[in-house]
Amino acid sequence: MSQSSTNSHLMLPGAKRKFIGLSHIEVDLGQKNTLIIGFDRFAQVQARPNVDSVLRLFVADFRKVDDSTQSSTRATHALFKLGETDRSLVFRHTPESTTAFRFSEGDEPILLKTRQDTLQVVWVSSVLQATPDDFSVYLLINNLHDIDRLLRNGGVNQKLQTALESVRQYKGHDLTSPKMAFNVIQNSDAKATFLAPGLARSPFLSIQPGIGVGLIRGQWASSFNLDLQFIPSRFHRISYGVGYTSNFFFSQQTPDGALQAFRNDFLNVGVAFYRSHKESRGTAFDRQLASFYVGIPVYRRGGYFSSNTIRLGGTVYQNGLFKVQPEMYMNGFFRKVSPGLRVVVGF
């Protein structure tokens, strides 16, 4: 007996990284079983509407290689590759970390399985056998052996067609357009819920505030940073930004015993380069490869920097909200150059 969650899979954190495609359709099949189709273009789903025929192929092949001697509680991921002339089936198993039983009065103990099995279906070409990243069908089921019973009880085609019709009738956008991306969840009552439909590759802005501390011209200084990054789409690995940095310096006491404070603000422009995401086609915007920016002073209190100071810097390491940024200050172009180093933590 599988004890998997009843919540929608597409609403779980990180769902977009777990399933192939820019858009996804999730169909509740009852008894915690779920069909998920990931795709880049709606036309891909329309071209392969007969999922039941694929499931029948899998059942026939699965019967030939099924190992009934293995533990019934282990979770299995089956990757079913459909080629132009042949098929292949690859299994990945996850053993149960604990052994749990359920007891009912007068019944035998029931051994619990905490994770569902997954059947993933992809279509590959004879030239490139790699798993494609634009279309895939997932069946999250309590046990792979239940697929045969699922087919005998009517299969999934009819429920999928209901979900496709909901997409076609959506009033806000033409979601059948290849320019659009969306997630839709069809519950057991056939009601469709759409999650954030919009342009698939739309640009967006990223606001990145942070505080930092650095060693500049041999003196420790604190800072407040506010960066605004323009990102053409989540598939681009480069962004263009403008930022504002306030540096605060505190010198030794003056002859009259007062603590002398300086503040110097810089307006910066620059570019940032990001790593690709390990688990999806998108970009990991919390992991910069590098960045470069140039800044000019816009506010000065105290004479720590001259009015013609130019600030050059960049990010050489980022992990989440933590950044390491070497800097260089100079009066004009490469005159009286002073190096610096800053550590910034975002929030």
PDB file of C-alpha atoms in Angstrom, residues 23-151:
ATOM      1  CA  SER A  23       4.584  23.721 -19.598  1.00  0.00           C
ATOM      2  CA  HIS A  24       2.876  20.898 -17.729  1.00  0.00           C
ATOM      3  CA  ILE A  25      -0.534  19.245 -17.551  1.00  0.00           C
ATOM      4  CA  GLU A  26      -1.360  17.302 -14.383  1.00  0.00           C
ATOM      5  CA  VAL A  27      -4.375  14.978 -14.324  1.00  0.00           C
ATOM      6  CA  ASP A  28      -5.635  13.331 -11.145  1.00  0.00           C
ATOM      7  CA  LEU A  29      -6.449   9.690 -11.983  1.00  0.00           C
ATOM      8  CA  GLY A  30      -7.803   8.791  -8.551  1.00  0.00           C
ATOM      9  CA  GLN A  31      -6.336   6.651  -5.743  1.00  0.00           C
ATOM     10  CA  LYS A  32      -3.333   9.033  -5.625  1.00  0.00           C
ATOM     11  CA  ASN A  33      -2.303   8.147  -9.185  1.00  0.00           C
ATOM     12  CA  THR A  34      -1.347  11.069 -11.413  1.00  0.00           C
ATOM     13  CA  LEU A  35      -0.587  11.691 -15.077  1.00  0.00           C
ATOM     14  CA  ILE A  36       1.807  14.563 -15.861  1.00  0.00           C
ATOM     15  CA  ILE A  37       2.780  15.654 -19.366  1.00  0.00           C
ATOM     16  CA  GLY A  38       5.674  18.077 -19.797  1.00  0.00           C
ATOM     17  CA  PHE A  39       6.093  19.885 -23.101  1.00  0.00           C
ATOM     18  CA  ASP A  40       7.423  23.022 -24.787  1.00  0.00           C
ATOM     19  CA  ARG A  41       4.578  23.444 -27.291  1.00  0.00           C
ATOM     20  CA  PHE A  42       0.938  22.466 -26.974  1.00  0.00           C
ATOM     21  CA  ALA A  43       1.082  20.937 -30.461  1.00  0.00           C
ATOM     22  CA  GLN A  44       3.366  18.229 -29.059  1.00  0.00           C
ATOM     23  CA  VAL A  45       0.602  17.011 -26.754  1.00  0.00           C
ATOM     24  CA  GLN A  46      -1.980  17.134 -29.527  1.00  0.00           C
ATOM     25  CA  ALA A  47       0.293  14.995 -31.712  1.00  0.00           C
ATOM     26  CA  ARG A  48       0.431  12.193 -29.093  1.00  0.00           C
ATOM     27  CA  PRO A  49      -3.015  12.059 -27.436  1.00  0.00           C
ATOM     28  CA  ASN A  50      -3.220   8.251 -27.217  1.00  0.00           C
ATOM     29  CA  VAL A  51      -1.347   7.640 -23.980  1.00  0.00           C
ATOM     30  CA  ASP A  52      -3.253   4.395 -23.357  1.00  0.00           C
ATOM     31  CA  SER A  53      -1.609   2.726 -26.359  1.00  0.00           C
ATOM     32  CA  VAL A  54       1.811   3.579 -24.960  1.00  0.00           C
ATOM     33  CA  LEU A  55       0.847   2.189 -21.562  1.00  0.00           C
ATOM     34  CA  ARG A  56      -0.242  -1.073 -23.214  1.00  0.00           C
ATOM     35  CA  LEU A  57       3.172  -1.335 -24.879  1.00  0.00           C
ATOM     36  CA  PHE A  58       4.851  -0.789 -21.536  1.00  0.00           C
ATOM     37  CA  VAL A  59       2.721  -3.393 -19.756  1.00  0.00           C
ATOM     38  CA  ALA A  60       3.604  -5.994 -22.387  1.00  0.00           C
ATOM     39  CA  ASP A  61       7.343  -5.257 -22.137  1.00  0.00           C
ATOM     40  CA  PHE A  62       7.275  -4.960 -18.342  1.00  0.00           C
ATOM     41  CA  ARG A  63       5.799  -8.437 -17.941  1.00  0.00           C
ATOM     42  CA  LYS A  64       8.782  -9.911 -19.792  1.00  0.00           C
ATOM     43  CA  VAL A  65      11.440  -8.368 -17.523  1.00  0.00           C
ATOM     44  CA  ASP A  66       9.644  -7.933 -14.172  1.00  0.00           C
ATOM     45  CA  ASP A  67      11.613  -9.373 -11.245  1.00  0.00           C
ATOM     46  CA  SER A  68       9.035 -10.574  -8.707  1.00  0.00           C
ATOM     47  CA  THR A  69      11.717 -11.567  -6.179  1.00  0.00           C
ATOM     48  CA  GLN A  70      12.522  -7.962  -5.262  1.00  0.00           C
ATOM     49  CA  SER A  71      11.047  -6.092  -2.316  1.00  0.00           C
ATOM     50  CA  SER A  72       7.513  -4.849  -2.923  1.00  0.00           C
ATOM     51  CA  THR A  73       8.148  -1.613  -0.983  1.00  0.00           C
ATOM     52  CA  ARG A  74      11.035  -0.252  -3.038  1.00  0.00           C
ATOM     53  CA  ALA A  75      10.242   2.708  -5.313  1.00  0.00           C
ATOM     54  CA  THR A  76      10.931   2.179  -9.011  1.00  0.00           C
ATOM     55  CA  HIS A  77      11.506   4.740 -11.742  1.00  0.00           C
ATOM     56  CA  ALA A  78      11.007   3.188 -15.182  1.00  0.00           C
ATOM     57  CA  LEU A  79      12.275   5.134 -18.206  1.00  0.00           C
ATOM     58  CA  PHE A  80      10.486   3.877 -21.321  1.00  0.00           C
ATOM     59  CA  LYS A  81      12.185   5.096 -24.511  1.00  0.00           C
ATOM     60  CA  LEU A  82      10.216   4.822 -27.731  1.00  0.00           C
ATOM     61  CA  GLY A  83      12.404   4.865 -30.817  1.00  0.00           C
ATOM     62  CA  GLU A  84      11.521   4.890 -34.478  1.00  0.00           C
ATOM     63  CA  THR A  85      12.145   1.142 -34.819  1.00  0.00           C
ATOM     64  CA  ASP A  86      12.606  -0.200 -31.276  1.00  0.00           C
ATOM     65  CA  ARG A  87      11.977   0.405 -27.582  1.00  0.00           C
ATOM     66  CA  SER A  88      14.116   0.329 -24.444  1.00  0.00           C
ATOM     67  CA  LEU A  89      13.315   0.140 -20.742  1.00  0.00           C
ATOM     68  CA  VAL A  90      15.616   1.333 -17.960  1.00  0.00           C
ATOM     69  CA  PHE A  91      14.867   0.860 -14.250  1.00  0.00           C
ATOM     70  CA  ARG A  92      16.177   2.848 -11.294  1.00  0.00           C
ATOM     71  CA  HIS A  93      15.286   1.588  -7.815  1.00  0.00           C
ATOM     72  CA  THR A  94      15.151   3.355  -4.449  1.00  0.00           C
ATOM     73  CA  PRO A  95      14.974   0.988  -1.462  1.00  0.00           C
ATOM     74  CA  GLU A  96      12.690   1.775   1.456  1.00  0.00           C
ATOM     75  CA  SER A  97      14.713   3.353   4.280  1.00  0.00           C
ATOM     76  CA  THR A  98      12.333   2.091   6.980  1.00  0.00           C
ATOM     77  CA  THR A  99       9.941  -0.813   7.469  1.00  0.00           C
ATOM     78  CA  ALA A 100       6.437   0.204   8.532  1.00  0.00           C
ATOM     79  CA  PHE A 101       3.215  -1.753   9.067  1.00  0.00           C
ATOM     80  CA  ARG A 102      -0.452  -0.825   9.479  1.00  0.00           C
ATOM     81  CA  PHE A 103      -2.727  -2.914  11.691  1.00  0.00           C
ATOM     82  CA  SER A 104      -6.513  -3.205  11.522  1.00  0.00           C
ATOM     83  CA  GLU A 105      -8.733  -5.250  13.803  1.00  0.00           C
ATOM     84  CA  GLY A 106      -9.172  -8.730  12.384  1.00  0.00           C
ATOM     85  CA  ASP A 107      -6.907  -8.158   9.352  1.00  0.00           C
ATOM     86  CA  GLU A 108      -3.370  -9.148   8.543  1.00  0.00           C
ATOM     87  CA  PRO A 109      -0.644  -6.470   8.964  1.00  0.00           C
ATOM     88  CA  ILE A 110      -0.188  -4.299   5.868  1.00  0.00           C
ATOM     89  CA  LEU A 111       3.357  -3.469   4.806  1.00  0.00           C
ATOM     90  CA  LEU A 112       3.534   0.223   3.852  1.00  0.00           C
ATOM     91  CA  LYS A 113       5.304   1.683   0.837  1.00  0.00           C
ATOM     92  CA  THR A 114       6.021   5.401   1.319  1.00  0.00           C
ATOM     93  CA  ARG A 115       7.002   6.381  -2.241  1.00  0.00           C
ATOM     94  CA  GLN A 116       5.169   5.859  -5.505  1.00  0.00           C
ATOM     95  CA  ASP A 117       6.580   4.300  -8.660  1.00  0.00           C
ATOM     96  CA  THR A 118       7.151   6.473 -11.718  1.00  0.00           C
ATOM     97  CA  LEU A 119       6.827   5.572 -15.365  1.00  0.00           C
ATOM     98  CA  GLN A 120       8.470   8.155 -17.612  1.00  0.00           C
ATOM     99  CA  VAL A 121       7.912   7.891 -21.362  1.00  0.00           C
ATOM    100  CA  VAL A 122      10.083   9.737 -23.892  1.00  0.00           C
ATOM    101  CA  TRP A 123      10.372   9.613 -27.664  1.00  0.00           C
ATOM    102  CA  VAL A 124      13.921   9.417 -29.068  1.00  0.00           C
ATOM    103  CA  SER A 125      15.290   9.556 -32.587  1.00  0.00           C
ATOM    104  CA  SER A 126      17.520   6.995 -34.264  1.00  0.00           C
ATOM    105  CA  VAL A 127      20.285   9.609 -34.490  1.00  0.00           C
ATOM    106  CA  LEU A 128      20.169  10.975 -30.931  1.00  0.00           C
ATOM    107  CA  GLN A 129      19.285   8.515 -28.155  1.00  0.00           C
ATOM    108  CA  ALA A 130      19.630  11.059 -25.344  1.00  0.00           C
ATOM    109  CA  THR A 131      16.550  11.883 -23.283  1.00  0.00           C
ATOM    110  CA  PRO A 132      14.883  14.927 -24.890  1.00  0.00           C
ATOM    111  CA  ASP A 133      14.221  17.982 -22.775  1.00  0.00           C
ATOM    112  CA  ASP A 134      11.069  19.241 -24.515  1.00  0.00           C
ATOM    113  CA  PHE A 135       8.460  16.459 -24.181  1.00  0.00           C
ATOM    114  CA  SER A 136       7.815  13.639 -21.735  1.00  0.00           C
ATOM    115  CA  VAL A 137       4.905  11.728 -20.195  1.00  0.00           C
ATOM    116  CA  TYR A 138       4.981  10.787 -16.510  1.00  0.00           C
ATOM    117  CA  LEU A 139       2.693   8.353 -14.740  1.00  0.00           C
ATOM    118  CA  LEU A 140       3.073   8.549 -10.960  1.00  0.00           C
ATOM    119  CA  ILE A 141       1.392   5.408  -9.707  1.00  0.00           C
ATOM    120  CA  ASN A 142       1.292   3.487  -6.460  1.00  0.00           C
ATOM    121  CA  ASN A 143       2.846   0.460  -8.147  1.00  0.00           C
ATOM    122  CA  LEU A 144       3.859  -0.245 -11.748  1.00  0.00           C
ATOM    123  CA  HIS A 145       1.823  -3.454 -11.584  1.00  0.00           C
ATOM    124  CA  ASP A 146      -1.313  -1.308 -11.212  1.00  0.00           C
ATOM    125  CA  ILE A 147      -1.025   0.104 -14.766  1.00  0.00           C
ATOM    126  CA  ASP A 148      -2.768  -2.948 -16.229  1.00  0.00           C
ATOM    127  CA  ARG A 149      -5.713  -2.453 -13.864  1.00  0.00           C
ATOM    128  CA  LEU A 150      -5.751   1.272 -14.676  1.00  0.00           C
ATOM    129  CA  LEU A 151      -6.157   0.434 -18.358  1.00  0.00           C
TER     130      LEU A 151
END
